[in-house]
CSV table of C-alpha atoms and ligand atoms in Angstrom, one decimal:
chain,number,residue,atom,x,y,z
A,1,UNK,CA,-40.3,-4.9,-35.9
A,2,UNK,CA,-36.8,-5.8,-34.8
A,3,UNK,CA,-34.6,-4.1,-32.6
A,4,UNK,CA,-31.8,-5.0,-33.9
A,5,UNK,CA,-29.2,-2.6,-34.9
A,6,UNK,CA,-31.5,0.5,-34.0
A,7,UNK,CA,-30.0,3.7,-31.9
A,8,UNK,CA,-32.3,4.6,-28.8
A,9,UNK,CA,-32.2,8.2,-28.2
A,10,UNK,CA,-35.5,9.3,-26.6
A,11,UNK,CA,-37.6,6.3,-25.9
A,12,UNK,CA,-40.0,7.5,-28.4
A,13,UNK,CA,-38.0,5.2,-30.7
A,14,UNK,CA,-39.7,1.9,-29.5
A,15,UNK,CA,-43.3,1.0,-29.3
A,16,UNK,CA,-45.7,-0.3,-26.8
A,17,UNK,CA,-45.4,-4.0,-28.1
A,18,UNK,CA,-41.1,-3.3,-28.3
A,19,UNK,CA,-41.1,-1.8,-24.2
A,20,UNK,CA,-43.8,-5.2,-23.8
A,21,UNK,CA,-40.9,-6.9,-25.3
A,22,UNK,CA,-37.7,-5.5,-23.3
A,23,UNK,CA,-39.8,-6.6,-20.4
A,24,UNK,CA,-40.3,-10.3,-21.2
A,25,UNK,CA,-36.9,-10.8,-21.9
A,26,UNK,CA,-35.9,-9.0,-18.8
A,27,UNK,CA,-37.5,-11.2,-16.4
A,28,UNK,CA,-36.2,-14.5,-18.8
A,29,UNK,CA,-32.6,-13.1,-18.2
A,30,UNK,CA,-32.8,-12.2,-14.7
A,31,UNK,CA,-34.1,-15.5,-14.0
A,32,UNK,CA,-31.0,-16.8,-16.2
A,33,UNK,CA,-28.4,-15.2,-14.4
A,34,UNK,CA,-29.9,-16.5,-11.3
A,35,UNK,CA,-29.1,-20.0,-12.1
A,36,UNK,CA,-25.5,-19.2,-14.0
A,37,UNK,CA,-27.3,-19.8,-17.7
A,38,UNK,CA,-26.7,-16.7,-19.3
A,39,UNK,CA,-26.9,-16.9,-23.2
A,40,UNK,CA,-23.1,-14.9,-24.5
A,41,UNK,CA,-25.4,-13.2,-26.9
A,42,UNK,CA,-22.5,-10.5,-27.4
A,43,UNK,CA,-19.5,-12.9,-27.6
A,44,UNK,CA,-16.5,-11.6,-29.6
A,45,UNK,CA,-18.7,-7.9,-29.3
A,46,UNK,CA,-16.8,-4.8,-28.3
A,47,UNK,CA,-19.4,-1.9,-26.8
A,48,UNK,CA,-17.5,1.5,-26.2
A,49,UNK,CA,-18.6,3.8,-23.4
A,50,UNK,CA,-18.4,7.7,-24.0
A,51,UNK,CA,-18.8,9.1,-20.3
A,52,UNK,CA,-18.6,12.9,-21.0
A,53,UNK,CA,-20.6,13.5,-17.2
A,54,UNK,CA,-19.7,11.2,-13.7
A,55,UNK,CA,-22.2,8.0,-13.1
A,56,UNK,CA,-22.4,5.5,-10.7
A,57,UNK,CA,-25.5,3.3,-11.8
A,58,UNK,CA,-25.6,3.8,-15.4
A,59,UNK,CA,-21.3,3.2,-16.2
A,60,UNK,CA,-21.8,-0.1,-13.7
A,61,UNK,CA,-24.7,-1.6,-14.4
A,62,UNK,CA,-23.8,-1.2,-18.2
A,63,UNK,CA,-20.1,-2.9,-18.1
A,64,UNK,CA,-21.8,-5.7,-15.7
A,65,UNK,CA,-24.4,-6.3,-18.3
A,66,UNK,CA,-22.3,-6.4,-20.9
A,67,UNK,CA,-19.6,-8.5,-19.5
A,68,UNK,CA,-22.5,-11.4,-18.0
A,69,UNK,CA,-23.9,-11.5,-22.1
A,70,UNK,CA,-19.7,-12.3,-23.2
A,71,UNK,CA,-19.1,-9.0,-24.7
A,72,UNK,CA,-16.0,-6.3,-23.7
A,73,UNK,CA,-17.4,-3.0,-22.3
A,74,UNK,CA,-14.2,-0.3,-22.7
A,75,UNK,CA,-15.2,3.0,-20.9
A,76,UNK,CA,-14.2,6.1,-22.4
A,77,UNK,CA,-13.9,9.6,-20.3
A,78,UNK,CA,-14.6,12.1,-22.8
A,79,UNK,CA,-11.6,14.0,-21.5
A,80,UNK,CA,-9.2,11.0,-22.0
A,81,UNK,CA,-10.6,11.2,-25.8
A,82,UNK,CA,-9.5,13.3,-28.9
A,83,UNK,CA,-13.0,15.0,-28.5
A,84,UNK,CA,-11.4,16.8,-25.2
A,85,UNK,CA,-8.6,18.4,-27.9
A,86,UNK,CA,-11.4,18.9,-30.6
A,87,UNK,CA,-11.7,16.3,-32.7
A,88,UNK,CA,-15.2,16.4,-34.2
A,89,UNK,CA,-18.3,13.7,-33.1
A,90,UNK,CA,-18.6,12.8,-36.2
A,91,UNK,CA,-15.0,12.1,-37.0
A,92,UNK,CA,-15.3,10.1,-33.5
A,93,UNK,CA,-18.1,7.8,-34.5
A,94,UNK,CA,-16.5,7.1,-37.8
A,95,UNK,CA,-13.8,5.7,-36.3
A,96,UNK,CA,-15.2,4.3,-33.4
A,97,UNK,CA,-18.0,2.2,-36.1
A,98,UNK,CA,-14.6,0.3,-37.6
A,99,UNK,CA,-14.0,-1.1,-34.0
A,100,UNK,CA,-16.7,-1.7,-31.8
A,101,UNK,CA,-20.5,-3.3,-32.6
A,102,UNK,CA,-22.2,-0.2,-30.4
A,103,UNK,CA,-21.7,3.3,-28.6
A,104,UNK,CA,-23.1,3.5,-25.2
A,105,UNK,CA,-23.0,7.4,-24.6
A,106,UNK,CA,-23.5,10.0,-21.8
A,107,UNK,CA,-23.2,13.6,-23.5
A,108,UNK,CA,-24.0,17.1,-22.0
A,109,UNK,CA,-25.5,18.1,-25.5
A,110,UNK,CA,-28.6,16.1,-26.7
A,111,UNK,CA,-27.4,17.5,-30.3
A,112,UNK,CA,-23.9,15.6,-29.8
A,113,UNK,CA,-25.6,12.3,-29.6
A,114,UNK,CA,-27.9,13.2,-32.1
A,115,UNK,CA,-24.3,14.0,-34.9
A,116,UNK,CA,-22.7,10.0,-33.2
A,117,UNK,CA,-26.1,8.6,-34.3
A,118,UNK,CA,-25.8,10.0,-37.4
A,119,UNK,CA,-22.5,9.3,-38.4
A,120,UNK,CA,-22.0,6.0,-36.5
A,121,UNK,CA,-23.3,2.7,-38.7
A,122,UNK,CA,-23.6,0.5,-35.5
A,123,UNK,CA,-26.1,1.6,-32.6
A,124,UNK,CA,-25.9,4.4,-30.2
A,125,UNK,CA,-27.6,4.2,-26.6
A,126,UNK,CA,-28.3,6.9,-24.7
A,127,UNK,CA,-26.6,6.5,-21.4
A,128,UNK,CA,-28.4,10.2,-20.1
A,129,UNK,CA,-28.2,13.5,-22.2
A,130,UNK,CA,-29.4,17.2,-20.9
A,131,UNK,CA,-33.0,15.9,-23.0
A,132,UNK,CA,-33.7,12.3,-22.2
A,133,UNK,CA,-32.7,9.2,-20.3
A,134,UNK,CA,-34.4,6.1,-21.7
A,135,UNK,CA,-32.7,3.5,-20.3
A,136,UNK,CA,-33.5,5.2,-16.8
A,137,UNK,CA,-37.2,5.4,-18.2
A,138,UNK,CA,-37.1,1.7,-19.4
A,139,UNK,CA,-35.7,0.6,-15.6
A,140,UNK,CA,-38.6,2.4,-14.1
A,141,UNK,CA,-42.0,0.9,-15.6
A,142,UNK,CA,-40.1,-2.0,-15.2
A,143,UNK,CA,-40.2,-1.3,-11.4
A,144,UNK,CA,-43.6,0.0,-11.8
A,145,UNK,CA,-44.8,-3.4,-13.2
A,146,UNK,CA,-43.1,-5.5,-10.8
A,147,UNK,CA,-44.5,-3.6,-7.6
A,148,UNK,CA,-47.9,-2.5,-9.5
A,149,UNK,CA,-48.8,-5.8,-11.1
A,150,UNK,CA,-49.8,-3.9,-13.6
A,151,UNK,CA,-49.0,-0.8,-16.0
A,152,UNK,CA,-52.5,0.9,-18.1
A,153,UNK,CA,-54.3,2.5,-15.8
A,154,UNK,CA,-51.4,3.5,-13.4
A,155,UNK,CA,-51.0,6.8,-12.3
A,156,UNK,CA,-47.6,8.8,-11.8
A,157,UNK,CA,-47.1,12.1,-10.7
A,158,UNK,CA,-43.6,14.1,-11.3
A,159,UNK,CA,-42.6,17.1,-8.8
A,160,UNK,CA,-39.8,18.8,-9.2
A,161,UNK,CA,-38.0,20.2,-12.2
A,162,UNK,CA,-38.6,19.4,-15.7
A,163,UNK,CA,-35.5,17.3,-16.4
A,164,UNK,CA,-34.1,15.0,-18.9
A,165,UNK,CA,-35.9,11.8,-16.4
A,166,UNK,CA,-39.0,14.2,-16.3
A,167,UNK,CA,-39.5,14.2,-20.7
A,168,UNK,CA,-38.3,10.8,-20.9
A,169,UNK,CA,-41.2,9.9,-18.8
A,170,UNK,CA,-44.0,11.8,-20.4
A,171,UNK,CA,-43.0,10.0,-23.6
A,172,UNK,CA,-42.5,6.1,-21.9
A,173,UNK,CA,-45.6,6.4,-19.3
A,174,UNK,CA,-47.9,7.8,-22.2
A,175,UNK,CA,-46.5,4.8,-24.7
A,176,UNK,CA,-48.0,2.5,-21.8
A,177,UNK,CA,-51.4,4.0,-21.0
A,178,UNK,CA,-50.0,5.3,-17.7
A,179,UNK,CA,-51.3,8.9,-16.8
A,180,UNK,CA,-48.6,11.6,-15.9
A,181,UNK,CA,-49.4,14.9,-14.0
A,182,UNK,CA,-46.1,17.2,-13.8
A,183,UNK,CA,-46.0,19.6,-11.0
A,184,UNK,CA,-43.2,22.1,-11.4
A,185,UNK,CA,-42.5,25.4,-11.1
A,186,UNK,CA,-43.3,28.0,-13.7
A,187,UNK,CA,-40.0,28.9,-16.3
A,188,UNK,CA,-38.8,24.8,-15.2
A,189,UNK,CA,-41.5,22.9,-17.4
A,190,UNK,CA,-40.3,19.9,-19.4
A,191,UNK,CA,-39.3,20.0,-23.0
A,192,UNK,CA,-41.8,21.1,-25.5
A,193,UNK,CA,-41.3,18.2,-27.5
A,194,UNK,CA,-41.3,15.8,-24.9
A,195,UNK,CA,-45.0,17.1,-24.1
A,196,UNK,CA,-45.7,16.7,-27.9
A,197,UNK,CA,-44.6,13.2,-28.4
A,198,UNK,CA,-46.6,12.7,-24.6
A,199,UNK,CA,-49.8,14.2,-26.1
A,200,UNK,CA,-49.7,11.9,-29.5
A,201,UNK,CA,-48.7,8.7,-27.2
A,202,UNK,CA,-52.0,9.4,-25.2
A,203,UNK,CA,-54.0,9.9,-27.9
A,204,UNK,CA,-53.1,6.5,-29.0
A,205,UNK,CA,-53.4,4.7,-25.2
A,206,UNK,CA,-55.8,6.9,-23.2
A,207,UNK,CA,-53.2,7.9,-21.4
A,208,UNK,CA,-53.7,11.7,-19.4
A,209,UNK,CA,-50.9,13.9,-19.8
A,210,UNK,CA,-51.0,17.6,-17.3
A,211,UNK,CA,-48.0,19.9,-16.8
A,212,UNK,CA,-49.4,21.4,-13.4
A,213,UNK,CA,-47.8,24.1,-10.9
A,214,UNK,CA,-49.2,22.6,-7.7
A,215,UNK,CA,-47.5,19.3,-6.7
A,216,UNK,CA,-50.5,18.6,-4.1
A,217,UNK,CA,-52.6,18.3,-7.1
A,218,UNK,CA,-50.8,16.2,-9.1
A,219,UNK,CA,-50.3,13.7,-6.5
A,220,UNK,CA,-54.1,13.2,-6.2
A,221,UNK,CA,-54.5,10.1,-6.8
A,222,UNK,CA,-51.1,9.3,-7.9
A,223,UNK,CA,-50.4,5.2,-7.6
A,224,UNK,CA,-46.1,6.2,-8.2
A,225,UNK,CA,-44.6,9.8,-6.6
A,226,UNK,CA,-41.3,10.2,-8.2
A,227,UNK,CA,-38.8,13.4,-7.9
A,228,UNK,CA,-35.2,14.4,-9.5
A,229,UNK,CA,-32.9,16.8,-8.5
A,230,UNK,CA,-33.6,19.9,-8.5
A,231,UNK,CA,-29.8,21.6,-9.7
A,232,UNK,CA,-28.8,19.2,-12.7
A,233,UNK,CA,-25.0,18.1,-14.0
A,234,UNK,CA,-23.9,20.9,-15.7
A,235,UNK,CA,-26.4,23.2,-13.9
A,236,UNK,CA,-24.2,23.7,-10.4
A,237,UNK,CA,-24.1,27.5,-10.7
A,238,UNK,CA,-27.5,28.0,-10.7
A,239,UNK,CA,-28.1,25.9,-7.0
A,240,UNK,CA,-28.4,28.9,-4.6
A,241,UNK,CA,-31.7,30.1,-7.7
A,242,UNK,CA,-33.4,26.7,-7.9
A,243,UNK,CA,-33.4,25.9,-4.5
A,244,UNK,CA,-34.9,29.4,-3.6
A,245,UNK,CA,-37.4,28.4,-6.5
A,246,UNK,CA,-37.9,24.8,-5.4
A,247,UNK,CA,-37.9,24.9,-1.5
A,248,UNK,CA,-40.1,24.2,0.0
A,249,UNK,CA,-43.4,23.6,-2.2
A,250,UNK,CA,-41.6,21.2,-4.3
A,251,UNK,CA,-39.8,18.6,-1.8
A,252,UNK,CA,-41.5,15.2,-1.5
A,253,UNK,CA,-41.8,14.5,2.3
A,254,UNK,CA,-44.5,12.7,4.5
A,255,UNK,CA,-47.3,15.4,3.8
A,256,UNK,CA,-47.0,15.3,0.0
A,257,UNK,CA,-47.3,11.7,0.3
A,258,UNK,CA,-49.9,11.8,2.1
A,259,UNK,CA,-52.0,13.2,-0.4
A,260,UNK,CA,-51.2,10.5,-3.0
A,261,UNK,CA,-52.9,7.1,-2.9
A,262,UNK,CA,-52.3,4.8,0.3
A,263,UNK,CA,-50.0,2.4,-1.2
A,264,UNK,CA,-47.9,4.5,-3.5
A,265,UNK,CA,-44.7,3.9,-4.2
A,266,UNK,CA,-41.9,6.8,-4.1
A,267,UNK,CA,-39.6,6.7,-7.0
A,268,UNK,CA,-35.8,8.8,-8.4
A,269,UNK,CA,-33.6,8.0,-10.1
A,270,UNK,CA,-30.7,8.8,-8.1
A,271,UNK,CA,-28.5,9.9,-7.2
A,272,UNK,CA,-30.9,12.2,-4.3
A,273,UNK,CA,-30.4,15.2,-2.4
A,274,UNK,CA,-31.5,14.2,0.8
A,275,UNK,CA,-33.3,17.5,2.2
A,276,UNK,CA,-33.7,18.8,-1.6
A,277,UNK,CA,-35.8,17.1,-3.5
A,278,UNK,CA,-37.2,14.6,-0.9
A,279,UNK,CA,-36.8,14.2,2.7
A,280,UNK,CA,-35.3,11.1,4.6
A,281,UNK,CA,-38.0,9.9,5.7
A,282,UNK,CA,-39.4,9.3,2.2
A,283,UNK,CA,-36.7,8.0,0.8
A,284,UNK,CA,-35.8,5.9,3.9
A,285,UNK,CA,-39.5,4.7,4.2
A,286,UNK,CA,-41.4,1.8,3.9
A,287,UNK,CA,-43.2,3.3,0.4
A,288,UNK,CA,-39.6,3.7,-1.4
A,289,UNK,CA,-38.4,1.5,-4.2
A,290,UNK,CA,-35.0,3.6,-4.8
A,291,UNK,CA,-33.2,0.4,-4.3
A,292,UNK,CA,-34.9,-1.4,-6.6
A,293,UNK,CA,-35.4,0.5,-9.3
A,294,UNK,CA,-31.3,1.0,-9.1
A,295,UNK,CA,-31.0,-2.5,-9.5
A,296,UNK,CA,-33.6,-2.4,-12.4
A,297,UNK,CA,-31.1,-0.6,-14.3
A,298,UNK,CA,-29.0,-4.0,-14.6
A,299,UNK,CA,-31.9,-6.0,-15.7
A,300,UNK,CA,-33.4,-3.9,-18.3
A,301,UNK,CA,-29.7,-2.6,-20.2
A,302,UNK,CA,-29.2,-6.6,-20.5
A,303,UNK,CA,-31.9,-6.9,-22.1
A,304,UNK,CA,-32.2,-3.8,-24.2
A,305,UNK,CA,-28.4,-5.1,-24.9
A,306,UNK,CA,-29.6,-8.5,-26.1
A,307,UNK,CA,-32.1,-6.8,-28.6
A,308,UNK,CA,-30.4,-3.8,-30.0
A,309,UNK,CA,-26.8,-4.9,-30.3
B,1,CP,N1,-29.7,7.5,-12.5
B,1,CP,C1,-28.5,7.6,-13.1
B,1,CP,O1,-28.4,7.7,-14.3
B,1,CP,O2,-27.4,7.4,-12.2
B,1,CP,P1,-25.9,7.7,-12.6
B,1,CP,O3,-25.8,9.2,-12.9
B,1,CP,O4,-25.2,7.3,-11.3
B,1,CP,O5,-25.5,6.9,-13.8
C-alpha cells in the first residue's frame, strides 16, 4: 500500500515491506545527493514545523531534507504560535491544512498530536512526543542494517529508562524480526501499549520481546547496546530521583559491554549524558555509531518525506 498522504505517529503505522521500502529509497537518495541529482519531489510544497520542545538533529536534519527535495520547511516554536495564548490544536491544524502539504511536529503530549492528526487533512509526522519517536526509530535500523548487514535475527538490548525511543523500538525491532530485551528499573518500564503492539509484531516475525530488570542479562548476546537518558524533556525535576534510581546498575560503560557480543555496536539517540546514561569511553569508543546514526536522521526523513508527503 502507498504511503502517500498517511500521518506517522507510532511506527506501528507502516509495515515490514513499507520500513523495507523507506530503506531502498534511502540508500537511492543518499547516493543522489552525492552526485548533485536530487529529484525536487516536494517543489512548490510548504511543510510547517511545530517545535513545542528544543532539538538539534531532528529540527536540522528535517529543514535540510526538505529544502535538498525543493520544498519550504517554516519552523514554528510553539510559543511564537496562538497555541502559546490558547488557541485549540484542532483549530491549529485546520488552518494550518489550507496552507501547507504536511505538519512535522514535536509535542510534549502524545494526545496533542493525536487531536493535529485528526483534524489536519494533509499528513502529520511525529518529530518526538512523550510516547514515541519514529523517525528516530526509522534512522536507527537503518544504522543497524548498514553496520549489521543484516536486520532478522539481530539482537538489541535497551538499558535505561522506558522512554518514548525505548516503545518506539519494541514496536520497529519487532516489525523486523529483531529481538529486544529491555533492562530497566522497576516503576520506569515502557508503555503498555508499546509492549502490546511489540508482542503482536513478534508473533508475526519471530521476533523475542523481554522487559527485564537486570541490564547484564539483557545484553547477553546482544549484537546492538543502545541507552537514552535517563531524566527526559519535560521530566527535569525529577533528576536528583532517577539518577539515585539509575546510577549505577543502569549506565552502559566498558563492563556492560563486555558482556554483550564482541562486535556490538553501542547506539542513542542523542543528545547523551556523558557520565549518566553511558560513560566516555563508550561513547567515545571504537564500538559507537552515535555519529552515524545522527547523520541517519537526514537520510531516512528524506525519504520518509518523498513517500508520505
Ligand atoms: N534524537 C533527537 O531527537 O535529537 P533532537 O532532540 O536534537 O532532535
Amino acid at each position: 500500500m502507498s504511503m502517500r498522504g498517511m500521518d506517522l505517529l507510532t511506527l506501528q503505522e507502516l509495515s515490514k515491506r513499507d520500513l523495507e521500502r523507506v530503506f531502498e529509497l534511502t540508500k537511492e537518495l543518499r547516493a543522489r545527493v552525492a552526485v548533485g541529482d536530487l529529484p525536487p519531489v516536494l517543489s512548490g510544497k510548504s511543510v510547517a514545523m511545530i517545535f513545542q520542545r528544543p532539538s538539534t538533529r531532528t529540527r536540522i536534519s528535517f529543514e535540510v531534507a526538505i529544502r535538498q527535495l525543493g520544498g519550504h520547511p517554516i519552523y514554528l516554536s510553539w510559543e511564537e504560535l496562538q497555541l502559546a495564548r490558547g488557541e485549540t490544536i484542532e483549530d491549529t491544524a485546520r488552518v494550518l491544512s489550507r496552507y501547507v502539504d504536511a505538519v512535522v511536529a514535536r509535542v510534549s503530549l502524545h494526545s496533542d498530536l493525536e487531536k493535529l492528526a485528526e483534524e489536519a487533512p494533509v499528513p502529520v509526522i511525529n518529530a518526538l512526543s512523550n510516547r514515541f519517536h519514529p523517525c528516530q526509530v526509522v534512522a536507527d535500523l537503518f544504522t543497524m542494517l548498514e553496520h549489521k548487514g543484516y536486520l532478522e535475527g539481530l539482537k538489541v538490548a535497551y538499558v535505561g529508562d522506558g522512554t518514548n525511543v525505548c516503545n518506539t523500538l519494541l514496536v520497529g525491532c519487532t516489525k523486523m524480526g529483531v529481538d529486544i530485551s529491555v533492562a530497566c528499573p522497576k516503576g520506569y518500564d515502557p508503555d503498555s501499549q508499546a509492549i502490546e503492539w511489540a508482542r503482536e509484531n513478534a508473533e508475526e516475525t519471530g521476533a523475542l520481546v523481554e522487559i527485564l530488570r537486570d541490564p547484564a542479562k539483557a545484553v547477553e548476546g546482544a549484537d546492538v547496546v543502545y541507552t537514552d537518558t535517563f531524566v527526559s524533556m519535560g521530566l527535569e525535576a525529577e533528576r536528583e530521583k532517577r539518577l539515585k534510581v539509575f546510577l549505577p546498575k543502569y549506565q552502559v560503560n566498558l563492563e556492560l559491554m563486555s558482556k554483550a557480543n564482541p562486535d556490538a555496536i553501542f547506539m542513542h539517540c542523542l543528545p547523551a549524558h556523558r557520565g549518566e546514561e553511558v560513560a566516555d569511553e563508550v561513547i567515545d569508543g571504537p564500538m559507537s555509531v552515535v555519529f552515524d546514526q545522527a547523520e541517519n536522521r537526514l537520510h531516512t526523513q528524506r525519504a520518509l518525506l518523498a513517500l508520505i508527503v
